[in-house]
XYZ file of C-alpha atoms in Angstrom:
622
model
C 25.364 62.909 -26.235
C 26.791 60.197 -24.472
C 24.392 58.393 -21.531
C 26.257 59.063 -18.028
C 25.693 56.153 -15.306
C 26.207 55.951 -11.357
C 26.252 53.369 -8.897
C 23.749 53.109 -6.039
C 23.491 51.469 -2.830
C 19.601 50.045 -1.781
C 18.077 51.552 1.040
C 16.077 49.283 3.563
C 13.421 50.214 5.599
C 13.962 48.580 8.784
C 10.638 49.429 10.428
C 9.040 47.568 7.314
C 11.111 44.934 6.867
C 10.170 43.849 10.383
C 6.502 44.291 9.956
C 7.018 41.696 6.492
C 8.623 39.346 8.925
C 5.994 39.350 11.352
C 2.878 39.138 9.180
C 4.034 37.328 6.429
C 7.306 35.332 6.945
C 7.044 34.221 10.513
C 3.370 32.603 11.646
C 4.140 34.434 15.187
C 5.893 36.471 16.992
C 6.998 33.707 19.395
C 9.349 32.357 16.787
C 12.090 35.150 18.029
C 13.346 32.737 20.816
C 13.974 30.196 18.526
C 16.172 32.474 16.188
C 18.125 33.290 19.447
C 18.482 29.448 20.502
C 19.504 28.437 17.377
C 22.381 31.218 17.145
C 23.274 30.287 20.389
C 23.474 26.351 19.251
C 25.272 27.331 16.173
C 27.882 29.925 17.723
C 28.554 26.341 20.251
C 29.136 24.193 17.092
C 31.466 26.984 15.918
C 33.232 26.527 19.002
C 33.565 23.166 19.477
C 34.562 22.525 15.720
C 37.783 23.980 16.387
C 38.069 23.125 20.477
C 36.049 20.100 20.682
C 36.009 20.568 25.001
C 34.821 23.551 25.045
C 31.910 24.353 27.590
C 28.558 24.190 25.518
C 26.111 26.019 27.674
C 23.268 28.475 26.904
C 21.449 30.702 29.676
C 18.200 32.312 28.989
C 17.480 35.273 32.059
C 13.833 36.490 32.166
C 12.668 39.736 33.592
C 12.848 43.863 32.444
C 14.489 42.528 30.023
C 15.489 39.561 28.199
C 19.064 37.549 27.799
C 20.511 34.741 26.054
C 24.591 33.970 27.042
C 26.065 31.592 25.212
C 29.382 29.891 25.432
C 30.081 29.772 21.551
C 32.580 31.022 19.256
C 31.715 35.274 19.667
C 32.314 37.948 17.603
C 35.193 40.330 17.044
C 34.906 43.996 15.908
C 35.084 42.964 12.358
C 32.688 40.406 12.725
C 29.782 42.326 14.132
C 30.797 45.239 11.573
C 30.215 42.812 8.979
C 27.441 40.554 9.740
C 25.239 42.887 12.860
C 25.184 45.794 10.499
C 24.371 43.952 7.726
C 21.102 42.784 7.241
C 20.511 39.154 5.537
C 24.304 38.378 5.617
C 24.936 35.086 7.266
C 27.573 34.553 10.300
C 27.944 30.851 10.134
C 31.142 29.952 10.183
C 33.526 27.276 8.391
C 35.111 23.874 10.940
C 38.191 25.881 11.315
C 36.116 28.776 13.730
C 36.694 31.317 11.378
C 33.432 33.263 9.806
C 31.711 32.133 6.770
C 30.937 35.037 4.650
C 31.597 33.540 1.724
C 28.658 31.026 1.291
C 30.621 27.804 2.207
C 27.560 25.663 2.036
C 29.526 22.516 2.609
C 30.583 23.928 5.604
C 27.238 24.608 7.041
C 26.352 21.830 7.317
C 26.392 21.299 11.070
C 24.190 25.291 11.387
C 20.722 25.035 11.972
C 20.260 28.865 10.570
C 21.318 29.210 6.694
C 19.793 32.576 5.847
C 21.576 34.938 8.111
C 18.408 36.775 9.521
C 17.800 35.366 13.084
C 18.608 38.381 15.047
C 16.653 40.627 12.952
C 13.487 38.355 13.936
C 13.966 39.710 17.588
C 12.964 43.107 16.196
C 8.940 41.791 16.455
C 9.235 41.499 20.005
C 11.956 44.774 20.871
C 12.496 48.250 20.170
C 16.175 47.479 20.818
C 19.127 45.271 20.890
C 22.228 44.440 22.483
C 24.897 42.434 21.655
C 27.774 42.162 23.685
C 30.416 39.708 22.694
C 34.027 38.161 22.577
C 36.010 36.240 20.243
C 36.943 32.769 21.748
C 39.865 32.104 19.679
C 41.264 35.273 19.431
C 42.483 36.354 23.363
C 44.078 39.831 22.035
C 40.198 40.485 20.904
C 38.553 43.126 23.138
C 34.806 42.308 23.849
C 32.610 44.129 21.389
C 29.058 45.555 22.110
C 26.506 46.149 19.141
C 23.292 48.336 19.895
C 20.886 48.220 17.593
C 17.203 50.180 17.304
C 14.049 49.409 15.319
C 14.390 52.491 13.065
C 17.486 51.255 11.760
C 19.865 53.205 13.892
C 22.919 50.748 15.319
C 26.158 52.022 17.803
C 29.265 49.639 18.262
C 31.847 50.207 20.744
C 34.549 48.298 22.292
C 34.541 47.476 26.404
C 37.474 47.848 28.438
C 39.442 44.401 28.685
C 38.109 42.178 31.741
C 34.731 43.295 30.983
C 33.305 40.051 29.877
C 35.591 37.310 31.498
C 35.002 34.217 29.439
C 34.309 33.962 25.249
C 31.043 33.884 23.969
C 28.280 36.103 23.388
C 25.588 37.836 25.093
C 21.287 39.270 23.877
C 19.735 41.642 25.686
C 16.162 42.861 24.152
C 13.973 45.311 25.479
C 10.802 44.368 24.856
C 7.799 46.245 23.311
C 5.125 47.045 25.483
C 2.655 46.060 22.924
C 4.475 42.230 22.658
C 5.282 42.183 26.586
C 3.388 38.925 26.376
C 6.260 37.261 24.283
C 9.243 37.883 26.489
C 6.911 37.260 30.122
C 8.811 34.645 32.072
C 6.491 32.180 32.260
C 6.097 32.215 28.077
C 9.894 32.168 27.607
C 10.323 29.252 29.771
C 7.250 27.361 27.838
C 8.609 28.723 24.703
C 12.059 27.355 25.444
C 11.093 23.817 25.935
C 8.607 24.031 22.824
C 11.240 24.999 20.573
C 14.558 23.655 22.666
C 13.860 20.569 24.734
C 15.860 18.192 22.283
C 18.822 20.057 21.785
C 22.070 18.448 22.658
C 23.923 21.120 24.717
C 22.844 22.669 28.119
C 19.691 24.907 27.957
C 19.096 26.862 31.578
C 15.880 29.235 31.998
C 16.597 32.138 34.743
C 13.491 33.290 36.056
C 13.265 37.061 37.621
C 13.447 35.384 41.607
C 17.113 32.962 40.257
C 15.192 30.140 39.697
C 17.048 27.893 37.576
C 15.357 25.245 35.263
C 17.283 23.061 32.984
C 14.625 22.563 29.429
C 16.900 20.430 27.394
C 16.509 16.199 27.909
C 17.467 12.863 25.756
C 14.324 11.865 24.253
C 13.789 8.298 25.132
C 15.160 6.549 21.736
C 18.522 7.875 22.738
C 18.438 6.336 25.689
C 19.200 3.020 27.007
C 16.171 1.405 28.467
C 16.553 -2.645 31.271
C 14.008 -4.356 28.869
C 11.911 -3.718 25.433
C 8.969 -3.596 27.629
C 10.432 -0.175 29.374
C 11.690 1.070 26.369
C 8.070 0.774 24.571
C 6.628 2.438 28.072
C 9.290 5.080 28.078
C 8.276 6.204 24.088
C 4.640 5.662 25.221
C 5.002 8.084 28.287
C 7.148 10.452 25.505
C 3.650 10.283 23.279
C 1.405 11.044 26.381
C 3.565 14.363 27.492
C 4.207 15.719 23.467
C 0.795 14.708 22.065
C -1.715 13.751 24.474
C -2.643 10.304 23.379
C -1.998 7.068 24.481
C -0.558 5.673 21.231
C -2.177 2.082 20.457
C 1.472 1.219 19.234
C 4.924 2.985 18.797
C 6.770 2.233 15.405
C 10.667 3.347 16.033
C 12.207 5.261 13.058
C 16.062 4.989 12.502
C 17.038 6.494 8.729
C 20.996 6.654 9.511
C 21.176 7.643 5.502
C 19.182 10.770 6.406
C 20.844 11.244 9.984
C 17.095 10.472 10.933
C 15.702 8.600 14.308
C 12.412 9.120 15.709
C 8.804 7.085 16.659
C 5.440 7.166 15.109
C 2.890 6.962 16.835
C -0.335 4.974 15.918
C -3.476 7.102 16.936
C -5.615 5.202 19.309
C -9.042 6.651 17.403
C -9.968 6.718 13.766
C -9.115 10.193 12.073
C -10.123 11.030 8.415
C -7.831 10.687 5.884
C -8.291 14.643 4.931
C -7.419 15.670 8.390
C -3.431 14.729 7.561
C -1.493 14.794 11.264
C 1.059 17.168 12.207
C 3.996 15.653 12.587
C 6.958 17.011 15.189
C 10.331 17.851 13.404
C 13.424 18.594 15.010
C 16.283 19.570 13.077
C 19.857 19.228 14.644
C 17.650 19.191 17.649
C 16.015 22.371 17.427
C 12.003 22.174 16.579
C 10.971 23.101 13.020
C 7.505 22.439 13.409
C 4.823 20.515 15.188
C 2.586 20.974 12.244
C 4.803 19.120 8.914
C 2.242 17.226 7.055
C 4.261 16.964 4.332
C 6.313 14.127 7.010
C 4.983 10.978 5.739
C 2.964 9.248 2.560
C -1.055 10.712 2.336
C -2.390 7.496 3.221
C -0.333 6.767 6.609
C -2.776 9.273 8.502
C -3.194 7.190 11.355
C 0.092 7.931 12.410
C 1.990 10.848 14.059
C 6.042 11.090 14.658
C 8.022 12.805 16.281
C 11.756 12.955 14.385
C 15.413 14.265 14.550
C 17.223 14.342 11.435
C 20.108 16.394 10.528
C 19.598 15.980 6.428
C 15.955 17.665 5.952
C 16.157 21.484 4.617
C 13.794 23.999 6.493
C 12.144 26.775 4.261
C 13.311 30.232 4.901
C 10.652 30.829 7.733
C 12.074 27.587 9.052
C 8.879 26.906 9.988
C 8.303 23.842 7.328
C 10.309 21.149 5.150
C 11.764 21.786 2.017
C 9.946 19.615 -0.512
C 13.344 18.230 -2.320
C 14.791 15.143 -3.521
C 15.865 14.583 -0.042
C 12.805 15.020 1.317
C 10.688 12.556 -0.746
C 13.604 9.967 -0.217
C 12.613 10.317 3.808
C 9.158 10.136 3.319
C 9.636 7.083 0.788
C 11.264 5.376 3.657
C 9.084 6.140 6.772
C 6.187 4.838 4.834
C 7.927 1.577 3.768
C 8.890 1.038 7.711
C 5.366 1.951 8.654
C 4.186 -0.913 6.275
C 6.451 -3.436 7.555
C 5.003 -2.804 10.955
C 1.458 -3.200 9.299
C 2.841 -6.675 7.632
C 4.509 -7.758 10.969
C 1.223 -7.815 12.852
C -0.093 -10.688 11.046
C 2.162 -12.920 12.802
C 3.545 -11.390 15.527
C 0.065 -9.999 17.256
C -3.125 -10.848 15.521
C -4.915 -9.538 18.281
C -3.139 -5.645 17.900
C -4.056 -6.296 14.074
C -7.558 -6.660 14.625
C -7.823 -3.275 17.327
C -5.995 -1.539 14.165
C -8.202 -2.752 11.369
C -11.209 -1.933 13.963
C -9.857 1.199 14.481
C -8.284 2.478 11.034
C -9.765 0.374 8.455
C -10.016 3.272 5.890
C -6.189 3.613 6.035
C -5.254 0.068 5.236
C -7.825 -0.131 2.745
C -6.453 2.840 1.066
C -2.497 1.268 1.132
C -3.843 -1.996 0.584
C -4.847 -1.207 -3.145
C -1.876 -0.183 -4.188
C 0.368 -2.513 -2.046
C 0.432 -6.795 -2.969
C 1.907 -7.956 -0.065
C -0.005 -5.690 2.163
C -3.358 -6.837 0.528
C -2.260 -10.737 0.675
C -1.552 -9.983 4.492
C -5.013 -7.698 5.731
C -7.448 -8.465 3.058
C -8.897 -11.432 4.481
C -9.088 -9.178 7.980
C -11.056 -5.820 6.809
C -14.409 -5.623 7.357
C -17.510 -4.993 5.059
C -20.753 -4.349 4.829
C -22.485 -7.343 3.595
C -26.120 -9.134 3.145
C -24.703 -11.233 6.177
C -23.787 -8.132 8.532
C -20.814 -6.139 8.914
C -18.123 -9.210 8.439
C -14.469 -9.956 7.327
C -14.115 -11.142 3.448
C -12.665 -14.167 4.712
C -16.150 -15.493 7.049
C -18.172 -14.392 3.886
C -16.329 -16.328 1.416
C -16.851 -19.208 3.119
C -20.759 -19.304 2.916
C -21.003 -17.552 -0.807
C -18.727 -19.077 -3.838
C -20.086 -16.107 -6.278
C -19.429 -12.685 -4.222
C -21.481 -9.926 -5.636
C -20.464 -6.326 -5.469
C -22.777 -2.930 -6.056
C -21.466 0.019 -7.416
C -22.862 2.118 -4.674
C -24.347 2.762 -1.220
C -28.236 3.195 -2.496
C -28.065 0.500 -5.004
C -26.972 -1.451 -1.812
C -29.452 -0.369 -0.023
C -31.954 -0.930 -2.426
C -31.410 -4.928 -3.296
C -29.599 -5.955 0.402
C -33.080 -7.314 2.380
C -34.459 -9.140 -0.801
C -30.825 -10.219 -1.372
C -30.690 -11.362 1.717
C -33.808 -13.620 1.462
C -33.089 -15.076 -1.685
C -29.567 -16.323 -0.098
C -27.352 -14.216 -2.772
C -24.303 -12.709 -1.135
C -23.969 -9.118 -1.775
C -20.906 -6.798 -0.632
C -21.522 -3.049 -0.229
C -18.995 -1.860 -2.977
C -20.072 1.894 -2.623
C -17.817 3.227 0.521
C -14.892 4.237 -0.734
C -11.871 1.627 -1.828
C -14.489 -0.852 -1.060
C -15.262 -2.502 -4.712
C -11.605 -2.345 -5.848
C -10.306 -4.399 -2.526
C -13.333 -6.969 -3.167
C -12.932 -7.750 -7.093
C -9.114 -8.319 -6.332
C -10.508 -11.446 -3.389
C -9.688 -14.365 -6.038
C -6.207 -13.516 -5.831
C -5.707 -14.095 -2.397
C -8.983 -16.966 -1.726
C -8.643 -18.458 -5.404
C -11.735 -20.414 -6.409
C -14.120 -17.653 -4.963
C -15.692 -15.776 -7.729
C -16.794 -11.963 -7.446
C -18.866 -10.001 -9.927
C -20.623 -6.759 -10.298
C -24.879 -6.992 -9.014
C -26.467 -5.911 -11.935
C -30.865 -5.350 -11.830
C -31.331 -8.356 -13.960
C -29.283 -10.737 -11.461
C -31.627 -9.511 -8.642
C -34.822 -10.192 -11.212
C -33.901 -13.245 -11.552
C -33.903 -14.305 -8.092
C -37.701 -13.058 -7.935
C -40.811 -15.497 -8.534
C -43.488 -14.719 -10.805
C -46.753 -14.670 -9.783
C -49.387 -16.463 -9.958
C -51.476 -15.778 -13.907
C -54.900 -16.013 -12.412
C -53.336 -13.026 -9.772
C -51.699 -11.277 -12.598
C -54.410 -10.851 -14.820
C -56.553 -9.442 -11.827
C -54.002 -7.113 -10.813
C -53.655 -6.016 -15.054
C -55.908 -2.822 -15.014
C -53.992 -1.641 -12.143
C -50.866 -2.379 -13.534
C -51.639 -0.715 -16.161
C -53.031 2.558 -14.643
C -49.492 2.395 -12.991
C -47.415 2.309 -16.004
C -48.683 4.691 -17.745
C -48.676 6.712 -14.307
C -43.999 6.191 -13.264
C -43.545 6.927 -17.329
C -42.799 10.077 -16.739
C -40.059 8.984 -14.433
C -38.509 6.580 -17.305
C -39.776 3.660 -14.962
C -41.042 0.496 -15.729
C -44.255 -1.770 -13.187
C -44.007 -5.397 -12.640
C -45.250 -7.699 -10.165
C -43.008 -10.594 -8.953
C -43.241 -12.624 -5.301
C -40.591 -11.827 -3.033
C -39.362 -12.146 0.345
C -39.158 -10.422 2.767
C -43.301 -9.675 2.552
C -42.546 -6.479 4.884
C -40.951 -4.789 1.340
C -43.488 -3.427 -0.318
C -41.768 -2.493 -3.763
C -38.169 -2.872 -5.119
C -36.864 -0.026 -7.529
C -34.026 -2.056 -9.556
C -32.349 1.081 -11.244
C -28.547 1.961 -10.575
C -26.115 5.466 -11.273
C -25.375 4.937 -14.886
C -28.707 4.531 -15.923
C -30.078 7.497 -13.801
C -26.875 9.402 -15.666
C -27.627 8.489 -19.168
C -31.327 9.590 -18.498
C -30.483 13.287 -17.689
C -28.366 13.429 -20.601
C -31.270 12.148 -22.303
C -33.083 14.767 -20.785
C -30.501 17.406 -21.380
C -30.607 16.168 -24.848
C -34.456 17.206 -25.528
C -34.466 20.264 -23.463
C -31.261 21.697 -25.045
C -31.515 24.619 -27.032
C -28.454 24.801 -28.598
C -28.537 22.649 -32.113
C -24.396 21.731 -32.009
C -24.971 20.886 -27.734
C -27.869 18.861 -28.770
C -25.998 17.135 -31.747
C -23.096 16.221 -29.119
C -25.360 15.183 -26.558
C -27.255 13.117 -28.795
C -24.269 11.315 -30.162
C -23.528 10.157 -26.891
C -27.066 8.251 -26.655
C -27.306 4.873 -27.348
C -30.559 3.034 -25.144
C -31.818 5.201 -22.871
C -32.324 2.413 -19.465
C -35.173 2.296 -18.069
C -36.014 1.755 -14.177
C -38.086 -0.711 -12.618
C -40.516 -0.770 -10.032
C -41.207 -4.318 -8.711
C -44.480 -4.608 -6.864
C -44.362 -6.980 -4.100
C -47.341 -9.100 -4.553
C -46.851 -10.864 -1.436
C -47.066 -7.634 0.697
C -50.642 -6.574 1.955
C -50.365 -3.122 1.082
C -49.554 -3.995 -2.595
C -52.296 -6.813 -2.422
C -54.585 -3.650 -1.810
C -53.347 -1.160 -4.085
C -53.960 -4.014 -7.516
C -57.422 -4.031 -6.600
C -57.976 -0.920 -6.923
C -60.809 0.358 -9.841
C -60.645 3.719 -9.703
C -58.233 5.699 -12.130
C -57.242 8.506 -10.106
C -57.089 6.286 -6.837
C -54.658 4.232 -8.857
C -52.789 6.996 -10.078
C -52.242 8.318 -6.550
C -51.088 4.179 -5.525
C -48.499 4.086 -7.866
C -46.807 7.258 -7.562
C -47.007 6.610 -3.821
C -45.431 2.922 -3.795
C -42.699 4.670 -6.113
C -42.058 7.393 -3.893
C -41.805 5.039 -1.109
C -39.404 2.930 -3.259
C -37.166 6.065 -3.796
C -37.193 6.934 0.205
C -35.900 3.152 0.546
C -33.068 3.656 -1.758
C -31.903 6.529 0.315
C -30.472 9.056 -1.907
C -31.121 12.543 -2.829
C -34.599 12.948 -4.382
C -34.336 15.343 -7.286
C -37.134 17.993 -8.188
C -39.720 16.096 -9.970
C -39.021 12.916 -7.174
C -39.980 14.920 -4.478
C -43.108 17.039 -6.457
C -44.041 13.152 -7.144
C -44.148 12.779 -3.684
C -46.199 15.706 -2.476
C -48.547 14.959 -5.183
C -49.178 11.706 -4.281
C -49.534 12.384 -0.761
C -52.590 15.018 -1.670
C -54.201 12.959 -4.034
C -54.450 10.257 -1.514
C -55.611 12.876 1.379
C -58.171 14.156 -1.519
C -59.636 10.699 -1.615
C -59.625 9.871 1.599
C -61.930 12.901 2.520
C -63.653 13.096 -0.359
C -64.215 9.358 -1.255
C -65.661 8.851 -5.382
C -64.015 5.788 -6.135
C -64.663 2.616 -5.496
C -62.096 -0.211 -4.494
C -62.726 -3.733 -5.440
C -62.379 -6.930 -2.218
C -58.524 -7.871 -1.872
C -57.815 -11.227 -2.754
C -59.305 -13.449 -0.184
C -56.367 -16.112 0.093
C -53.615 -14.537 0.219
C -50.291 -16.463 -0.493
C -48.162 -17.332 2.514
C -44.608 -16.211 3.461
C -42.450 -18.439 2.434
């Protein structure tokens, strides 16, 4: 039996198709006066494409209800037939004036809008609609006037001729009593200038009492300015009104290529690099968003612009950039021009250079590793934590040939006052960027040399001490071995400055890594996790705790006779040692720790143990 088939037409929920616009498509309902602004802006290009002196005006009325008049191109009977009653078509139309329903994209060019759904937006904020409108280049064309509901229920009729005197067209909405807020004069006129203040044609809000304000202005790199020095205060006085800040410099973008002009702004206080700014966007005028991170290169967070460009694509909310070909191009380019201003201050205002590094030094250190010139340039400028202070590479260099770098904060932490004493010059490679910038010195200060610390380059630097002292201090020693074994930790006892350290722990991440795996190794129950572990074992490293004979509390704690007295001294001088280092104690650290503390408060109140005389000549700081 032969299959029969029949054609079908969709049927749209209006009602529903709103509510997906305003929850899910739009981020709020305030984007409505945009859609109307830019069909007003678009139905003007329309116009002036084909009649390029005709008025270009746009009148926004607040009160009951809500108008927008524009002077554009309007709408004959056909026209709202075809696009007003059909949802998702667009109405933008070709150079010649006449309607573009055929997807003309080269066309469109000059539209803000491309998907044809503007008008429908105004549905969030109204139960109905009104459209009343007439053709500009058509005179015979009677003025048409489109009512549409919410439900999906529309009316067109056509007014008696003289009924709207000159072309264009005209919104009404009546607004929802539950989105009154949106359509209130005062938000219209502060939604206006958010979304309209750069457009080029003439934007007038109408308040209830005739009040007329004009929104629209040429933003200050359009204009011509009597000096540089005005021009830099005029884009600095722009910053101040859009974003609040007095910029510490302005950096003037001009991308004709992209039809792209604009100014970053550099932000006068440090901001993390995950907190990317939001950068303003205008498109043919019109704001797209105040919010695009996707603007500019990750690393040039210290920066935010505010741009016109007439290439960029929106996404259908129009809310956001298109991330294209185009797009990448743009942000290629604003990055390159915010580096040459970053390369420029070397010689054109040291001074600005150094409130910048002070300021943003994370930034630059990030670009610098990736960018030659741009290290060459602010290497020598960016501060570090050193055994001489928080200084530039540059001073440091100059009173240590060999620069030595740690891997990390702690291990920093843990060498920088002995360093210190023992005149070796040690960078803090563990902040981020940090040890990459600082091995890469010799390239621009050939001659200096810069390594990696390692424990036995610290050991080295420490004196032995004295036999007659060490073989004193050997039952002890001992005792304390035996004790921090547990802990894969070695005891020695060297001399060492500065006497107030009272132990040294020379241990660093990797070894502290391949000892849990170690760990993970002999606790594993698994045979094949075991075998994998186990194959990645080769010497499992041992820490060290250096006793500072030189200190008095360590001069006291050799002497000691007593085995569980000494027991509680060692685990106490190497809990101390892991508080210096500063980083997270794990579970057995910190039971160390509490154990040590009670066994010292157990033998303090209930004394068994004897202690032997320190030793009554102690050596002298050096």
């Amino acid at each position: 039996m032969p299959h029969s088939e029949s054609a079908h037409t969709f049927q749209v929920d209006l009602r529903g198709l709103v509510d997906l616009l305003s929850h899910h498509l739009y981020s709020s309902p305030r984007v409505y006066l945009r859609e109307l602004l830019q069909n007003a802006v678009d139905a003007i290009t329309a116009r002036r494409a084909a009649d390029p002196g005709a008025p270009a005006a746009i009148t926004v009325r607040t009160g009951d209800t809500l108008t927008i008049t524009d002077s554009g191109i309007g709408l004959t009977e056909a026209d709202v037939h075809r696009f007003l009653a059909t949802i998702g078509r667009s109405s933008k139309r070709t150079p010649d004036g006449a309607l573009d329903g055929a997807g003309l994209d080269a066309a469109r060019g000059d539209f803000i809008g491309q998907f044809g759904i503007g008008l429908l937006a105004c549905f969030v904020v109204a139960d109905e609609i009104t459209v009343v409108s007439r053709h500009a280049t058509d005179p015979a064309a009677p003025a048409v006037e489109w009512r549409g509901h919410c439900d999906g229920r529309y009316t067109i009729r056509t007014l008696p001729a003289g009924a709207v005197p000159e072309p264009g067209t005209t919104v009404r909405l009546t607004p929802r009593a539950d989105n009154a807020e949106w359509t209130a004069p005062g938000r219209v006129l502060e939604l206006a200038r958010h979304y309209g203040r750069l457009l080029p044609h003439e934007v007038t809000v109408v308040d209830p009492y005739g009040e007329h304000t004009r929104i629209d202005e040429t933003p200050p790199w359009e204009q011509a300015h009597r000096s540089p020095l005005a021009r830099r205060e005029a884009l600095a006085a722009y910053c101040r009104t859009v974003f609040d800040f007095t910029p510490l410099d302005t950096i003037e973008l001009d991308l004709p290529a992209a039809g792209l002009r604009g100014v970053a702004y550099v932000l006068p206080t440090a901001l993390s690099p995950a907190q990317r700014a939001g950068h303003r966007v205008h498109l043919k005028g019109m704001l797209l968003s105040d919010q695009a991170t996707e603007l500019l290169p990750d690393w040039a967070f210290f920066v935010r612009c505010v741009i016109d460009t007439t290439s960029l694509r929106p996404t259908a909310s129009r809310e956001a950039l298109y991330e294209d070909g185009t797009l990448s191009a743009v942000r290629d380019a604003l990055g390159t021009r915010i580096r040459d201003w970053l390369t420029g201050l070397a010689a054109s205002d040291p001074a600005l250079l150094h409130r910048f590094i002070d300021t943003h030094h994370l930034a630059v250190k990030a670009l610098a590793r990736h960018d030659d010139e741009l290290l060459r340039i602010v290497l020598p400028w960016l501060p570090f934590e050193t055994t001489d202070g928080n200084v530039t590479l540059e001073e440091f260099a100059r009173t240590h040939a060999t620069v030595l770098v740690t891997r990390s904060v702690e291990e920093f932490r843990q060498v920088a006052p002995i360093a210190s004493a023992a005149g070796l010059g040690v960078v803090n490679g563990g902040y981020t960027y940090d040890r990459d910038l600082v091995h890469r010195l010799p390239e621009i200060r050939p001659g200096t040399a810069v390594t990696d610390l390692d424990p036995a380059t610290v050991t080295a630097h420490l004196d032995a001490v004295d036999p007659s002292a060490e073989i004193r201090a050997a039952a002890f020693l001992a005792v304390a071995r035996e004790a921090v074994a547990a802990h894969d930790c070695d005891v020695v006892l060297r001399d060492f400055q500065p006497v107030s350290a009272p132990v040294l722990l020379l241990d660093n991440r990797e070894a502290r890594h391949e000892r849990t795996r170690s760990t993970l190794a002999a606790d594993s129950d698994d045979g094949l996790w075991a075998d994998i572990l186990g194959s990645l074992r080769s010497e499992t490293p041992r820490a060290r705790l250096v006793l500072n004979h030189l200190n008095p509390l360590v001069r006291q704690a050799v002497t000691i006779t007593e085995r569980g007295l000494a027991v509680a001294a060692a685990e106490s001088l190497l809990g101390q040692a892991l508080l210096l280092s500063r980083r997270p104690l794990k579970a057995n650290e910190s039971a160390l720790l509490n154990r040590a503390f009670i066994s010292l408060l157990t033998h303090a109140m209930h004394p068994g143990g004897t202690t032997a005389a320190p030793d009554p000549e102690p050596r002298k700081e050096q």
